[in-house]
Amino acid sequence: MSPIKVGLLGLGVVGSGTWNVLKRNADEIARRAGRRIEVVAIAVRDLEKARALVGDDVTLTTDGMDVVRNPEIDIVVELVGGDTLAREWVMEAIAQGKHVVTANKALLAKHGNEIFAAAHERSVMVAFEAAVAGGIPIIKAIREGLTANRIQWLAGIINGTTNYILSEMRNRGVSFAEALADAQRLGYAEADPTFDIEGVDAAHKLSLLASLAFGIPVQFSKAHVEGITSLALEDLQHAQRLGYNIKLLGITRAREEGIELRVHPTLVPLQSMLANVQGAMNAVLVHGDAVGQTVYYGAGAGALPTASAVVADLVDVTRLQTAEPEHRVPYLAFQHNAMSDTPILPMDEVVSSYYLRLRVDDRPGVLADVARILAQASISIGSMFQEPAGEQADIIFLTHEAREGAINGAISQIQNLPFVQSAVTRLRVENL
Ligand code: NDP
Ligand code: HSE
């Protein structure tokens, strides 16, 4: 059979990884796909740099439209990033009747509903395994492997850059800035690394995972997003003393009232799997009603791991392109006419345990007053310790589960006590 023809948009970290994997594993991939997968055209900014990597047999252009409108091409692989040009090119590729593979979670988190609707209309596939958790086949696992289950929750480390930064700071005492620079050099970070460190990239991915898990439209704008930039080193140290590590988690949970959708730094028990995920590795726990808890672990970023997912999508599309559209796996795991309108819960309705740290004057009655406010809000204290700080003291509490609205109300009252000398630090704790 003749090779399937591919056009690449982008030949950066992931694009060059994809090129290299397709070349070095060409025979193995063809044995799996049933035919060879051949890249025939590539769009980049720097033609000279690209020519040095791919040689003379591939058409190079600086205009992505040349690729998506090339009649020879069956599959367009979007590895440019961003949601402006990438959106135009992906929409045009779909309009041209081409299948699309993309690693671009920012694009799908913001415009996924529009893109999937257009693709459905034109009966083409849009595959995005590389958009979540790098090389881990988490989308395939949820969309196909766990399809028998009512998924109850999923939680994971889904940003390699922040996990790399937290690991380097905790294990090697490296500064935040130095660890971020390393993550950029290693190709883990987004073009705009604030997306990583402010939790936005994780929220892009989480909103896709929530859609796949619960059959809801992609709703990135409703996700609660906190990154790691305001995390204090002393909280990492206090957490350790309490038996916890702090990780940036994406968590989505189906409750009777709606769906939790949140990204934030989270205390996780030191002995848990998530606490021990190091560097740019990712891990996702998925809890289904039939299977119970399942765990997916692997490289969350970088050229070859991400290329592994891109090429897996290319093989899937190659195998399925002759199948009737209704026999293909739906984009978001559920049939497009069977999506649910279950609401995303506001953060006040979220239920979690909490870590609270406050600096107070070190005098009698202080602890009792704080404990009274927590008790009046029906918030139960799990453990606490106090650390002297000159004439003052830091008090650290771990609470049992409470509604976030109740915790926030109690914190406002505590903040107004005359002996409280700092803003109250509040972090969430998940025992999963
Ligand atoms: P890079 O910045 O390394 O590569 C981007 C590529 O797009 C470059 O080849 C660049 O060309 C090309 N490009 C950018 N703008 C244009 C333009 N206007 N016209 C033509 N070509 C253009 O990004 P990554 O490879 O890291 O990321 C690509 C996508 O993959 C993003 O969506 C990212 O979120 C996602 N992703 C990245 C992962 C990673 O580990 N890096 C992991 C998972 C997903 P030139 O080379 O000439 O500058
Ligand atoms: N910047 C992303 C990360 C790349 O660090 O996880 C992988 O999606």
XYZ file of C-alpha atoms and ligand atoms in Angstrom:
488
model
C 0.000 0.000 0.000
C 1.250 3.521 -0.730
C 2.515 5.589 2.233
C 0.117 7.874 4.084
C 1.231 11.490 3.594
C 1.789 13.787 6.552
C 2.319 17.545 6.808
C 4.067 18.882 9.908
C 3.379 22.326 11.343
C 6.412 23.034 13.553
C 9.767 21.315 13.899
C 10.781 22.453 17.382
C 11.195 20.247 20.470
C 8.199 18.008 19.706
C 8.293 18.386 15.903
C 11.924 17.329 15.635
C 11.295 14.499 18.132
C 8.425 13.312 15.936
C 10.582 13.502 12.796
C 13.328 11.497 14.507
C 11.005 8.793 15.856
C 9.265 8.399 12.481
C 12.685 7.968 10.824
C 14.386 5.681 13.282
C 11.370 3.386 13.885
C 9.970 3.586 10.326
C 9.860 -0.163 9.695
C 8.375 -1.035 13.078
C 5.772 1.729 12.724
C 4.817 0.566 9.196
C 4.373 -3.019 10.461
C 1.923 -1.671 13.042
C 0.123 0.912 10.902
C -0.188 -1.297 7.825
C 1.597 1.234 5.601
C 4.499 3.649 5.796
C 3.997 7.116 7.291
C 5.816 9.718 5.240
C 6.336 13.402 6.089
C 6.132 15.324 2.806
C 5.914 18.983 3.894
C 6.843 21.024 6.975
C 6.088 24.616 8.038
C 8.648 26.412 10.232
C 9.975 29.947 10.714
C 13.653 29.137 10.209
C 13.997 27.256 6.911
C 17.761 26.819 7.146
C 17.634 25.176 10.566
C 14.857 22.856 9.374
C 16.712 21.952 6.149
C 19.743 20.898 8.185
C 17.594 18.380 10.084
C 15.357 16.944 7.344
C 17.506 17.119 4.199
C 16.295 17.862 0.666
C 13.427 15.418 0.153
C 10.793 17.344 2.112
C 9.039 20.559 1.046
C 9.688 23.369 3.528
C 7.629 26.540 3.860
C 7.142 29.390 6.301
C 3.384 29.459 5.644
C 1.344 26.778 7.394
C -1.485 27.299 4.882
C 0.782 25.771 2.210
C 0.814 22.579 4.254
C -2.859 22.406 5.249
C -4.002 23.124 1.679
C -1.548 20.700 0.059
C -3.825 18.151 -1.707
C -1.183 15.430 -1.353
C -1.427 15.485 2.460
C -3.773 13.163 4.412
C -2.859 14.089 8.004
C -1.780 17.468 9.403
C 0.282 17.357 12.607
C 0.117 20.658 14.497
C 3.183 21.173 16.727
C 3.479 24.952 16.609
C 1.647 25.854 19.824
C -0.457 28.876 20.752
C -4.065 29.423 19.811
C -3.982 31.950 16.988
C -2.156 30.646 13.899
C -2.529 27.080 15.170
C -6.306 27.545 15.343
C -6.502 28.975 11.816
C -4.390 26.171 10.403
C -6.215 23.395 12.247
C -9.629 24.746 11.232
C -8.478 25.048 7.628
C -7.022 21.517 7.667
C -10.403 20.224 8.869
C -12.219 22.280 6.233
C -9.911 20.661 3.646
C -11.029 17.232 4.903
C -7.694 16.353 6.507
C -7.240 14.465 9.758
C -5.416 16.362 12.505
C -2.973 15.285 15.197
C -2.001 17.917 17.749
C -0.053 18.226 21.004
C -1.565 21.643 21.645
C -3.522 21.591 24.894
C -3.835 25.395 24.981
C -5.616 25.293 21.618
C -7.963 22.455 22.584
C -8.694 23.830 26.056
C -9.867 27.118 24.537
C -11.259 26.043 21.171
C -11.715 22.272 21.488
C -15.522 22.368 21.352
C -15.434 24.353 18.101
C -12.679 22.164 16.629
C -14.381 18.861 17.499
C -17.708 20.125 16.136
C -16.077 21.118 12.836
C -14.228 17.798 12.642
C -17.448 15.872 13.299
C -19.146 17.828 10.520
C -16.332 16.937 8.051
C -15.996 13.343 9.354
C -12.294 13.738 10.129
C -10.320 12.657 13.185
C -8.639 14.995 15.663
C -6.199 13.072 17.858
C -4.435 14.676 20.830
C -2.716 12.049 22.976
C 0.412 14.228 23.289
C -1.589 17.150 24.661
C -1.894 15.598 28.123
C 0.916 14.109 30.206
C 3.492 13.846 27.402
C 4.290 10.232 26.622
C 1.748 8.634 28.985
C -1.159 7.154 26.988
C -3.669 8.612 29.447
C -6.204 9.687 26.825
C -6.333 6.231 25.298
C -6.630 4.727 28.774
C -9.603 6.890 29.737
C -11.277 6.930 26.340
C -10.941 3.221 25.628
C -9.456 1.160 28.464
C -11.779 2.523 31.172
C -14.857 2.863 28.973
C -16.898 0.460 31.123
C -16.563 2.681 34.187
C -18.366 5.563 35.751
C -15.283 7.600 36.527
C -15.516 9.140 40.000
C -12.382 11.245 40.127
C -8.937 11.677 38.696
C -5.961 13.513 40.073
C -2.442 13.927 38.892
C 0.809 15.679 38.292
C 0.250 16.853 34.728
C 2.882 19.545 34.318
C 6.480 18.404 34.029
C 8.061 21.840 34.412
C 6.545 22.600 37.818
C 7.223 19.103 39.088
C 10.820 19.479 37.929
C 11.101 22.843 39.725
C 9.576 21.544 42.981
C 11.780 18.423 42.890
C 14.970 20.417 42.277
C 14.125 22.927 45.029
C 13.275 20.224 47.558
C 15.957 17.632 46.735
C 18.911 19.800 45.698
C 18.161 23.206 47.199
C 18.209 24.807 43.731
C 16.481 28.208 43.485
C 13.154 28.577 41.693
C 14.686 30.718 38.928
C 17.568 28.305 38.305
C 15.254 25.269 38.192
C 12.925 27.035 35.750
C 15.856 27.959 33.496
C 16.945 24.292 33.479
C 13.411 23.163 32.594
C 13.402 25.610 29.679
C 16.814 24.423 28.492
C 15.644 20.798 28.626
C 12.622 21.598 26.408
C 9.967 20.952 29.094
C 8.562 24.464 29.448
C 5.968 26.167 27.278
C 7.039 29.016 24.978
C 5.561 31.262 27.671
C 6.642 29.530 30.904
C 4.136 31.498 33.006
C 1.626 28.969 31.623
C 3.588 26.289 33.490
C 4.381 28.033 36.759
C 0.960 29.681 37.148
C -0.857 26.358 36.674
C -2.477 27.331 33.356
C -0.907 24.487 31.347
C -2.061 21.955 33.954
C -5.558 23.484 33.823
C -5.593 23.203 30.019
C -4.832 19.498 30.373
C -7.203 18.957 33.282
C -10.135 20.469 31.396
C -9.514 17.940 28.597
C -9.249 15.058 31.073
C -12.497 16.118 32.790
C -14.301 16.088 29.437
C -12.976 12.621 28.668
C -13.831 11.317 32.136
C -17.314 12.797 32.539
C -18.543 13.461 29.009
C -18.846 17.230 29.486
C -17.786 19.964 27.028
C -14.280 21.376 27.469
C -14.590 24.135 30.103
C -11.137 25.541 30.781
C -12.569 28.962 31.690
C -14.362 27.417 34.692
C -11.277 25.703 36.118
C -9.808 27.014 39.363
C -6.123 27.720 38.687
C -3.298 28.321 41.162
C 0.368 27.821 40.323
C 3.504 27.445 42.396
C 4.840 31.007 42.325
C 3.506 31.948 45.763
C 4.530 28.698 47.403
C 6.939 29.389 50.305
C 9.930 27.160 51.012
C 8.907 27.051 54.684
C 5.594 25.426 53.708
C 7.504 22.686 51.854
C 9.519 22.183 55.069
C 6.481 22.235 57.417
C 4.650 19.839 55.095
C 7.588 17.436 55.248
C 7.528 17.545 59.067
C 3.808 16.696 58.978
C 4.473 13.729 56.658
C 3.576 15.381 53.365
C 5.148 16.590 50.131
C 3.696 19.465 48.117
C 2.880 18.846 44.445
C 1.018 20.853 41.824
C -2.036 18.659 41.200
C -4.893 18.773 38.762
C -7.983 17.286 40.390
C -11.421 16.664 38.936
C -14.127 14.865 40.863
C -17.779 14.108 40.107
C -19.996 14.948 43.058
C -23.786 14.838 43.205
C -24.014 18.642 42.909
C -21.515 18.980 40.049
C -17.894 18.557 39.042
C -14.813 19.854 40.835
C -12.193 21.187 38.408
C -9.120 22.574 40.113
C -5.352 22.974 39.835
C -3.346 24.018 42.880
C -0.368 23.122 45.048
C -1.481 20.211 47.219
C -0.101 18.377 50.237
C 0.041 14.638 49.498
C 1.213 11.978 52.004
C 4.956 11.269 51.752
C 4.362 7.549 51.266
C 1.885 8.087 48.403
C 2.870 7.476 44.804
C 2.250 11.094 43.787
C 4.579 12.417 46.491
C 7.424 10.426 44.960
C 7.061 11.504 41.345
C 10.304 13.352 40.583
C 11.612 15.677 37.898
C 9.577 16.093 34.709
C 7.738 12.810 35.269
C 3.928 12.888 35.392
C 1.472 10.563 37.115
C -2.301 10.373 36.985
C -4.597 8.400 39.287
C -8.015 7.551 37.869
C -10.775 6.095 40.009
C -13.529 4.198 38.207
C -16.528 2.542 39.888
C -15.748 -0.895 38.433
C -11.963 -0.977 38.223
C -11.171 1.003 41.393
C -7.984 3.055 41.336
C -5.582 2.868 38.385
C -2.237 4.674 38.031
C -0.470 5.998 34.918
C 3.139 7.151 35.178
C 5.797 8.302 32.746
C 7.640 11.196 31.135
C 5.347 14.221 31.010
C 7.392 16.416 28.661
C 10.401 16.433 26.338
C 11.060 15.656 22.685
C 11.010 11.858 22.430
C 8.360 11.032 25.068
C 5.960 13.530 23.496
C 6.839 12.285 20.005
C 5.932 8.788 21.189
C 2.361 10.016 21.771
C 2.219 11.994 18.500
C 3.336 8.968 16.482
C 0.871 6.699 18.319
C -1.891 9.061 17.156
C -0.510 8.965 13.610
C -0.683 5.173 13.636
C -4.241 5.245 15.032
C -5.398 7.697 12.375
C -3.674 5.665 9.648
C -5.422 2.492 10.783
C -8.847 4.122 11.185
C -9.022 6.516 8.271
C -10.920 4.041 6.122
C -13.358 3.183 8.941
C -16.880 4.633 8.884
C -16.794 7.811 11.036
C -19.418 6.389 13.423
C -17.177 3.376 14.059
C -14.320 5.558 15.306
C -13.727 6.363 18.990
C -15.466 9.700 19.800
C -13.141 12.697 20.286
C -14.076 13.160 23.945
C -14.887 9.494 24.706
C -18.669 10.045 24.694
C -20.802 10.280 21.552
C -21.092 13.921 20.492
C -24.885 13.900 20.969
C -24.620 12.367 24.452
C -22.609 15.046 26.245
C -23.766 16.063 29.711
C -24.430 19.560 31.046
C -23.398 18.747 34.641
C -22.151 22.053 36.059
C -18.628 22.807 37.244
C -18.782 23.547 40.984
C -17.642 26.913 42.327
C -14.575 26.638 44.593
C -16.632 27.419 47.719
C -18.408 24.077 47.181
C -15.195 22.061 46.893
C -14.486 19.650 49.753
C -10.892 19.118 50.881
C -8.695 18.982 53.950
C -6.568 22.040 54.632
C -3.147 23.137 55.849
C -3.200 26.521 57.603
C -0.162 28.507 58.754
C -0.336 31.727 60.703
C 2.106 33.833 62.697
C 0.743 34.961 66.073
C 1.908 36.693 69.253
C 3.110 33.955 71.563
C 0.762 34.422 74.550
C -1.925 32.469 76.452
C -5.352 32.059 74.833
C -4.184 32.494 71.257
C -4.567 28.851 70.269
C -7.931 28.604 72.024
C -9.323 31.594 70.104
C -8.245 30.173 66.735
C -9.567 26.709 67.629
C -12.901 28.249 68.701
C -13.383 29.938 65.306
C -12.623 26.670 63.498
C -15.007 24.759 65.798
C -17.811 27.285 65.232
C -17.417 26.691 61.483
C -17.627 22.896 62.145
C -14.027 22.481 60.987
C -12.289 19.687 62.823
C -8.532 19.929 63.509
C -6.568 16.798 62.549
C -3.170 17.862 63.901
C -1.179 20.974 64.727
C 2.236 22.120 65.811
C 3.775 25.367 66.902
C 7.205 26.724 66.085
C 8.717 29.642 67.999
C 9.645 32.758 65.991
C 11.133 35.212 68.537
C 8.301 36.895 70.495
C 5.912 35.292 68.088
C 5.117 31.773 66.926
C 4.025 30.038 63.763
C 1.051 27.746 64.247
C 0.404 25.090 61.629
C -2.905 23.221 61.505
C -4.095 20.310 59.411
C -7.881 20.111 59.285
C -10.187 17.242 58.458
C -12.361 17.609 55.361
C -14.399 20.779 55.126
C -16.171 22.842 52.517
C -13.858 25.501 51.070
C -16.476 28.213 51.727
C -16.422 27.313 55.439
C -12.614 27.411 55.584
C -12.485 30.767 53.834
C -15.078 32.213 56.251
C -13.063 30.962 59.243
C -9.821 32.352 57.781
C -11.408 35.815 57.421
C -12.319 35.766 61.114
C -8.898 34.453 62.177
C -7.223 37.119 60.101
C -9.033 39.806 62.115
C -7.857 38.534 65.519
C -5.575 41.189 67.068
C -2.725 38.755 67.787
C -2.484 37.396 64.210
C 0.594 38.981 62.624
C 0.637 37.546 59.084
C -1.673 36.623 56.270
C -3.000 33.116 56.860
C -1.475 30.632 54.407
C -4.024 28.067 53.204
C -3.088 25.001 51.153
C -5.256 22.024 50.296
C -4.456 18.488 51.455
C -5.555 15.400 49.527
C -5.080 11.869 50.808
C -6.582 10.343 47.599
P 8.860 24.791 20.064
O 8.815 26.239 20.386
O 10.075 24.020 20.387
O 8.539 24.580 18.509
C 7.599 25.347 17.816
C 7.789 25.113 16.323
O 6.784 25.852 15.644
C 9.144 25.584 15.787
O 9.620 24.686 14.848
C 8.812 26.919 15.114
O 9.627 27.186 13.991
C 7.414 26.634 14.630
N 6.681 27.890 14.473
C 6.348 28.764 15.434
N 5.690 29.822 14.920
C 5.612 29.584 13.580
C 5.069 30.300 12.490
N 4.474 31.476 12.663
N 5.140 29.754 11.274
C 5.773 28.575 11.074
N 6.310 27.843 12.074
C 6.223 28.346 13.311
O 7.582 24.164 20.794
P 7.394 22.670 21.328
O 7.831 21.704 20.309
O 7.936 22.566 22.706
O 5.802 22.625 21.490
C 4.961 22.443 20.389
C 3.564 22.083 20.897
O 3.626 20.883 21.649
C 2.950 23.133 21.851
O 1.570 23.175 21.643
C 3.258 22.569 23.232
O 2.345 22.991 24.212
C 3.084 21.078 22.972
N 3.773 20.190 23.869
C 5.096 20.385 24.167
C 5.763 19.491 24.985
C 7.190 19.640 25.323
O 7.699 18.842 26.122
N 7.899 20.618 24.779
C 5.047 18.324 25.545
C 3.670 18.203 25.154
C 3.056 19.103 24.352
P 11.223 27.490 14.133
O 11.822 26.187 14.587
O 11.648 27.842 12.786
O 11.323 28.572 15.169
N 5.218 22.516 29.445
C 4.595 21.243 29.572
C 5.035 20.605 30.862
C 4.977 20.356 28.410
O 5.997 21.069 31.466
O 4.389 19.650 31.287
C 4.225 19.056 28.389
O 2.877 19.251 28.126
